[in-house]
Short mmCIF file of C-alpha atoms in Angstrom, two decimals:
data_model
loop_
_atom_site.label_atom_id
_atom_site.label_comp_id
_atom_site.label_asym_id
_atom_site.label_seq_id
_atom_site.Cartn_x
_atom_site.Cartn_y
_atom_site.Cartn_z
CA MET J 1 58.39 96.95 91.95
CA LYS J 2 57.01 98.65 94.99
CA SER J 3 55.69 101.48 93.17
CA ILE J 4 53.46 99.55 90.90
CA PHE J 5 51.86 97.80 93.84
CA LYS J 6 51.64 101.31 95.96
CA LEU J 7 50.05 102.95 92.80
CA SER J 8 47.68 100.12 92.03
CA ALA J 9 45.76 101.00 95.32
CA LEU J 10 45.94 104.60 94.92
CA SER J 11 44.90 104.66 91.19
CA LEU J 12 41.59 103.06 91.96
CA ALA J 13 40.37 106.44 92.74
CA LEU J 14 41.15 107.66 89.55
CA LEU J 15 40.05 104.61 87.67
CA SER J 16 36.45 104.71 88.85
CA THR J 17 36.13 108.30 88.33
CA SER J 18 37.77 109.15 85.20
CA VAL J 19 36.94 106.07 82.96
CA PHE J 20 33.17 106.20 84.17
CA ALA J 21 32.82 110.11 84.83
CA ASP J 22 30.03 109.95 82.35
CA ASP J 23 27.69 108.18 84.97
CA ALA J 24 27.99 111.39 87.02
CA ALA J 25 25.75 113.42 84.71
CA GLU J 26 22.96 110.83 85.10
CA GLU J 27 20.73 110.25 87.95
CA ASN J 28 21.38 108.85 91.38
CA ASP J 29 24.62 110.77 91.61
CA GLU J 30 25.42 111.30 95.25
CA LEU J 31 28.58 112.06 97.30
CA ASP J 32 29.16 111.72 101.08
CA VAL J 33 32.31 112.92 102.83
CA SER J 34 33.12 112.07 106.64
CA ALA J 35 36.10 113.02 108.80
CA GLU J 36 36.72 111.16 112.03
CA VAL J 37 39.56 112.71 114.51
CA GLY J 38 40.36 111.55 118.11
CA VAL J 39 43.39 113.16 120.14
CA LEU J 40 44.57 112.23 123.58
CA ILE J 41 47.60 114.43 125.28
CA THR J 42 49.10 113.78 128.62
CA THR J 43 51.18 115.84 130.71
CA GLY J 44 52.71 115.68 134.19
CA ASN J 45 54.62 112.35 135.15
CA THR J 46 54.01 110.93 131.63
CA GLU J 47 53.80 113.10 128.64
CA SER J 48 52.52 111.74 125.58
CA SER J 49 50.04 112.51 122.65
CA SER J 50 47.81 110.30 120.41
CA TYR J 51 46.31 111.24 116.99
CA TYR J 52 43.80 109.28 115.14
CA GLY J 53 42.01 110.29 112.05
CA ASN J 54 39.74 108.77 109.14
CA LEU J 55 38.37 110.62 106.02
CA THR J 56 35.95 108.59 104.00
CA VAL J 57 34.52 109.55 100.42
CA GLU J 58 31.41 107.55 99.29
CA GLN J 59 30.22 108.39 95.65
CA ASN J 60 27.08 106.56 94.40
CA LEU J 61 26.77 107.14 90.63
CA PHE J 62 24.07 105.48 88.47
CA GLN J 63 26.27 102.39 87.55
CA TRP J 64 28.89 102.72 90.10
CA LYS J 65 29.36 102.72 93.66
CA ASN J 66 32.81 103.94 94.93
CA LYS J 67 34.26 104.36 98.45
CA TYR J 68 37.88 105.90 99.56
CA THR J 69 39.28 105.68 102.34
CA LEU J 70 42.45 107.14 104.32
CA ASP J 71 43.30 106.33 107.87
CA PHE J 72 46.01 107.31 109.98
CA LEU J 73 47.34 106.76 113.66
CA MET J 74 50.25 108.63 115.47
CA LYS J 75 51.69 108.29 119.10
CA GLU J 76 54.50 109.95 120.51
CA ASN J 77 55.90 109.63 124.18
CA GLU J 78 58.39 111.84 125.89
CA THR J 79 60.89 110.16 127.54
CA GLU J 80 64.67 110.82 129.18
CA ASN J 81 67.85 109.43 127.28
CA ALA J 82 70.89 108.44 129.00
CA ALA J 83 72.22 111.82 129.24
CA GLY J 84 69.29 112.90 131.17
CA GLU J 85 67.93 114.70 128.23
CA THR J 86 64.01 114.87 127.28
CA VAL J 87 63.43 113.42 123.84
CA THR J 88 60.36 112.60 121.65
CA GLN J 89 59.78 109.14 120.57
CA LYS J 90 57.25 107.64 118.15
CA THR J 91 55.82 104.44 119.43
CA ASP J 92 53.06 104.34 116.52
CA ASP J 93 52.95 105.71 113.11
CA ARG J 94 50.67 104.39 110.43
CA TYR J 95 48.36 105.34 107.40
CA THR J 96 46.26 103.17 105.12
CA LEU J 97 44.85 103.86 101.83
CA SER J 98 41.95 101.99 100.22
CA ALA J 99 39.66 102.37 97.60
CA GLN J 100 36.87 100.12 96.24
CA GLY J 101 34.51 100.57 92.87
CA ASP J 102 31.16 98.66 92.83
CA TYR J 103 29.93 98.13 89.35
CA LYS J 104 26.31 97.42 89.93
CA LEU J 105 24.58 94.35 88.64
CA GLY J 106 21.18 94.96 90.27
CA GLU J 107 19.86 96.72 93.35
CA ASN J 108 21.84 94.15 95.98
CA SER J 109 24.70 92.83 93.98
CA ALA J 110 27.87 94.21 92.11
CA VAL J 111 31.09 93.12 90.98
CA PHE J 112 33.96 94.97 92.58
CA ILE J 113 37.69 96.00 92.30
CA PHE J 114 39.64 96.67 95.79
CA GLY J 115 43.09 98.25 96.37
CA SER J 116 44.82 99.03 99.77
CA TYR J 117 48.07 100.24 100.85
CA THR J 118 49.45 100.44 104.49
CA ASP J 119 52.82 101.87 105.80
CA ASP J 120 53.21 101.04 109.42
CA GLU J 121 56.70 101.99 110.76
CA PHE J 122 55.98 99.66 113.89
CA GLY J 123 53.79 97.11 112.90
CA ALA J 124 54.59 93.45 111.88
CA TYR J 125 54.84 94.44 108.34
CA ALA J 126 56.06 97.88 107.54
CA LYS J 127 54.30 97.83 104.07
CA TYR J 128 51.45 95.38 103.04
CA THR J 129 49.68 95.91 99.67
CA THR J 130 46.58 94.21 98.34
CA ILE J 131 44.75 94.21 95.30
CA ALA J 132 41.45 92.18 94.39
CA ALA J 133 38.56 91.62 92.26
CA GLY J 134 34.92 89.54 93.15
CA TYR J 135 31.55 89.47 93.74
CA SER J 136 29.78 91.85 96.17
CA PHE J 137 26.34 91.26 97.51
CA ARG J 138 23.93 92.63 100.31
CA ALA J 139 23.02 89.31 102.48
CA LEU J 140 20.57 91.20 104.79
CA ASP J 141 18.68 94.12 104.16
CA ARG J 142 16.08 95.23 106.27
CA GLU J 143 14.74 99.00 107.48
CA ASP J 144 17.16 98.92 110.94
CA MET J 145 20.03 96.65 109.38
CA PHE J 146 22.18 95.58 106.56
CA LEU J 147 25.02 93.10 105.84
CA ASP J 148 27.12 93.70 102.82
CA ILE J 149 29.32 90.90 101.77
CA ASN J 150 32.71 90.72 99.41
CA VAL J 151 34.50 88.09 98.09
CA GLY J 152 37.16 87.34 95.55
CA PRO J 153 40.70 86.47 94.58
CA GLY J 154 43.54 88.95 94.57
CA TYR J 155 47.30 89.54 95.32
CA SER J 156 49.22 90.59 98.00
CA ARG J 157 52.67 91.83 98.77
CA GLY J 158 54.20 92.12 102.43
CA GLU J 159 57.45 93.97 103.66
CA ASP J 160 58.71 93.31 107.27
CA GLN J 161 60.53 95.90 109.28
CA ASP J 162 63.95 94.41 107.82
CA GLY J 163 63.11 94.95 104.28
CA ASP J 164 62.38 91.15 103.69
CA THR J 165 59.32 90.63 101.24
CA ASP J 166 56.89 88.00 100.54
CA SER J 167 54.06 87.89 98.11
CA GLY J 168 51.29 85.79 96.63
CA VAL J 169 47.73 85.06 95.50
CA VAL J 170 45.21 85.58 98.26
CA GLY J 171 41.35 85.16 98.89
CA ARG J 172 39.54 88.27 100.29
CA PHE J 173 36.54 88.17 102.15
CA SER J 174 35.00 91.43 103.75
CA GLY J 175 31.66 91.93 105.50
CA ALA J 176 29.98 95.24 106.73
CA TYR J 177 27.20 94.99 109.09
CA GLN J 178 25.05 97.89 110.71
CA TRP J 179 22.13 97.99 112.93
CA LYS J 180 20.43 101.04 113.83
CA PHE J 181 19.42 100.09 117.22
CA SER J 182 17.59 103.52 118.35
CA ASN J 183 16.82 106.75 116.14
CA SER J 184 20.29 108.24 117.32
CA ALA J 185 22.59 105.41 117.30
CA LYS J 186 24.09 102.34 115.40
CA PHE J 187 26.36 99.26 116.12
CA ILE J 188 28.78 98.65 113.57
CA GLN J 189 30.73 95.45 112.78
CA ASN J 190 33.41 95.26 109.74
CA VAL J 191 35.68 92.58 109.02
CA SER J 192 38.17 91.79 106.32
CA ILE J 193 40.38 88.30 105.93
CA GLU J 194 43.09 88.14 103.37
CA TYR J 195 44.19 84.65 103.12
CA ALA J 196 47.82 83.81 101.41
CA GLU J 197 49.92 81.14 101.65
CA PHE J 198 52.83 83.40 103.16
CA ASN J 199 50.36 85.14 105.66
CA THR J 200 46.62 85.76 106.81
CA ARG J 201 45.77 89.18 107.60
CA THR J 202 42.86 89.80 109.46
CA ILE J 203 41.11 93.43 110.72
CA THR J 204 38.06 93.89 112.55
CA GLU J 205 36.38 96.88 113.78
CA THR J 206 33.51 97.07 116.21
CA ALA J 207 31.79 100.56 117.23
CA VAL J 208 28.93 102.17 118.42
CA ARG J 209 27.96 105.45 116.90
CA ALA J 210 25.70 108.03 118.31
CA THR J 211 24.19 111.20 116.44
CA LEU J 212 24.83 114.44 118.35
CA THR J 213 23.55 116.73 115.46
CA ASP J 214 22.66 116.60 111.87
CA MET J 215 26.48 116.95 110.94
CA MET J 216 27.98 115.88 114.12
CA LYS J 217 28.29 112.17 115.83
CA MET J 218 30.63 110.55 118.46
CA LYS J 219 31.89 106.96 117.93
CA VAL J 220 33.48 104.38 120.30
CA GLY J 221 35.24 101.64 118.30
CA PHE J 222 37.75 98.58 118.90
CA LYS J 223 39.85 97.77 116.14
CA THR J 224 42.19 94.73 115.64
CA ILE J 225 44.80 94.08 113.08
CA SER J 226 46.05 90.52 112.87
CA ASN J 227 49.02 88.82 110.95
CA SER J 228 49.45 85.01 111.25
CA ASP J 229 53.17 85.05 110.18
CA VAL J 230 55.30 87.62 111.90
CA ASP J 231 59.20 87.95 112.81
CA GLU J 232 60.15 86.49 116.08
CA GLY J 233 59.56 89.05 119.10
CA LEU J 234 56.53 90.69 117.49
CA GLU J 235 52.96 90.54 118.23
CA LYS J 236 50.59 88.98 115.98
CA THR J 237 47.60 91.24 116.83
CA ASP J 238 47.79 94.95 117.53
CA THR J 239 44.50 96.47 118.87
CA GLU J 240 43.05 99.95 119.22
CA THR J 241 40.40 101.49 121.41
CA ALA J 242 39.25 104.92 120.62
CA VAL J 243 36.86 107.57 121.12
CA THR J 244 36.30 109.89 118.17
CA LEU J 245 34.12 112.86 116.75
CA VAL J 246 32.69 112.17 113.33
CA VAL J 247 31.85 115.27 111.00
CA ASN J 248 30.00 114.57 107.86
CA PHE J 249 29.89 117.11 105.00
#
């Protein structure tokens, strides 16, 4: 059962590119790839290392617009154990795979299918999978800003750190806002809400991205991951603040 839900998210990339591969031969075939990386290493009285990365692939075909994302975070600290030995201890280890395919109905509207899978060793949920489908549209379209909205039903499954699982039907909403407030800088606000009887999961990202060169950008961002139903002793909200380098290919 676990494999079915995990593969649901991963197989979306294959579904939208293989079944509809003929679209690539038509006009409006575009592919954008961006990689984002941030590293923090401290030494001295406190020794630790943090690594954050993101890989995003966006594909714009004649009838389809697809987006695939890999996101990871890892943190390690060096501490002394009871025997006085220096040991490396993980304090964060998470990765997320997601994919969305939009079948275009018009210039600013589409129907979509979405899937995501998160593996989080230290989070409120060790594993979290969502699949959803619905309607997507551009609510705001200006030269300097846009707002994209996605809404639809789906299904989520969460497994806590003890291995206990919950699952159920969800209502999923997501929004993506960008404002180009200067020739070289953008404000970015992303939010997704997945409401189910067993849990409401909310993810937000607020960031400012500045262009350094044609291929390279600097990004300062703040991210939150919130769950309404967590085990006793765990926080409902995890936060991340990062400064990263973004490279476009």
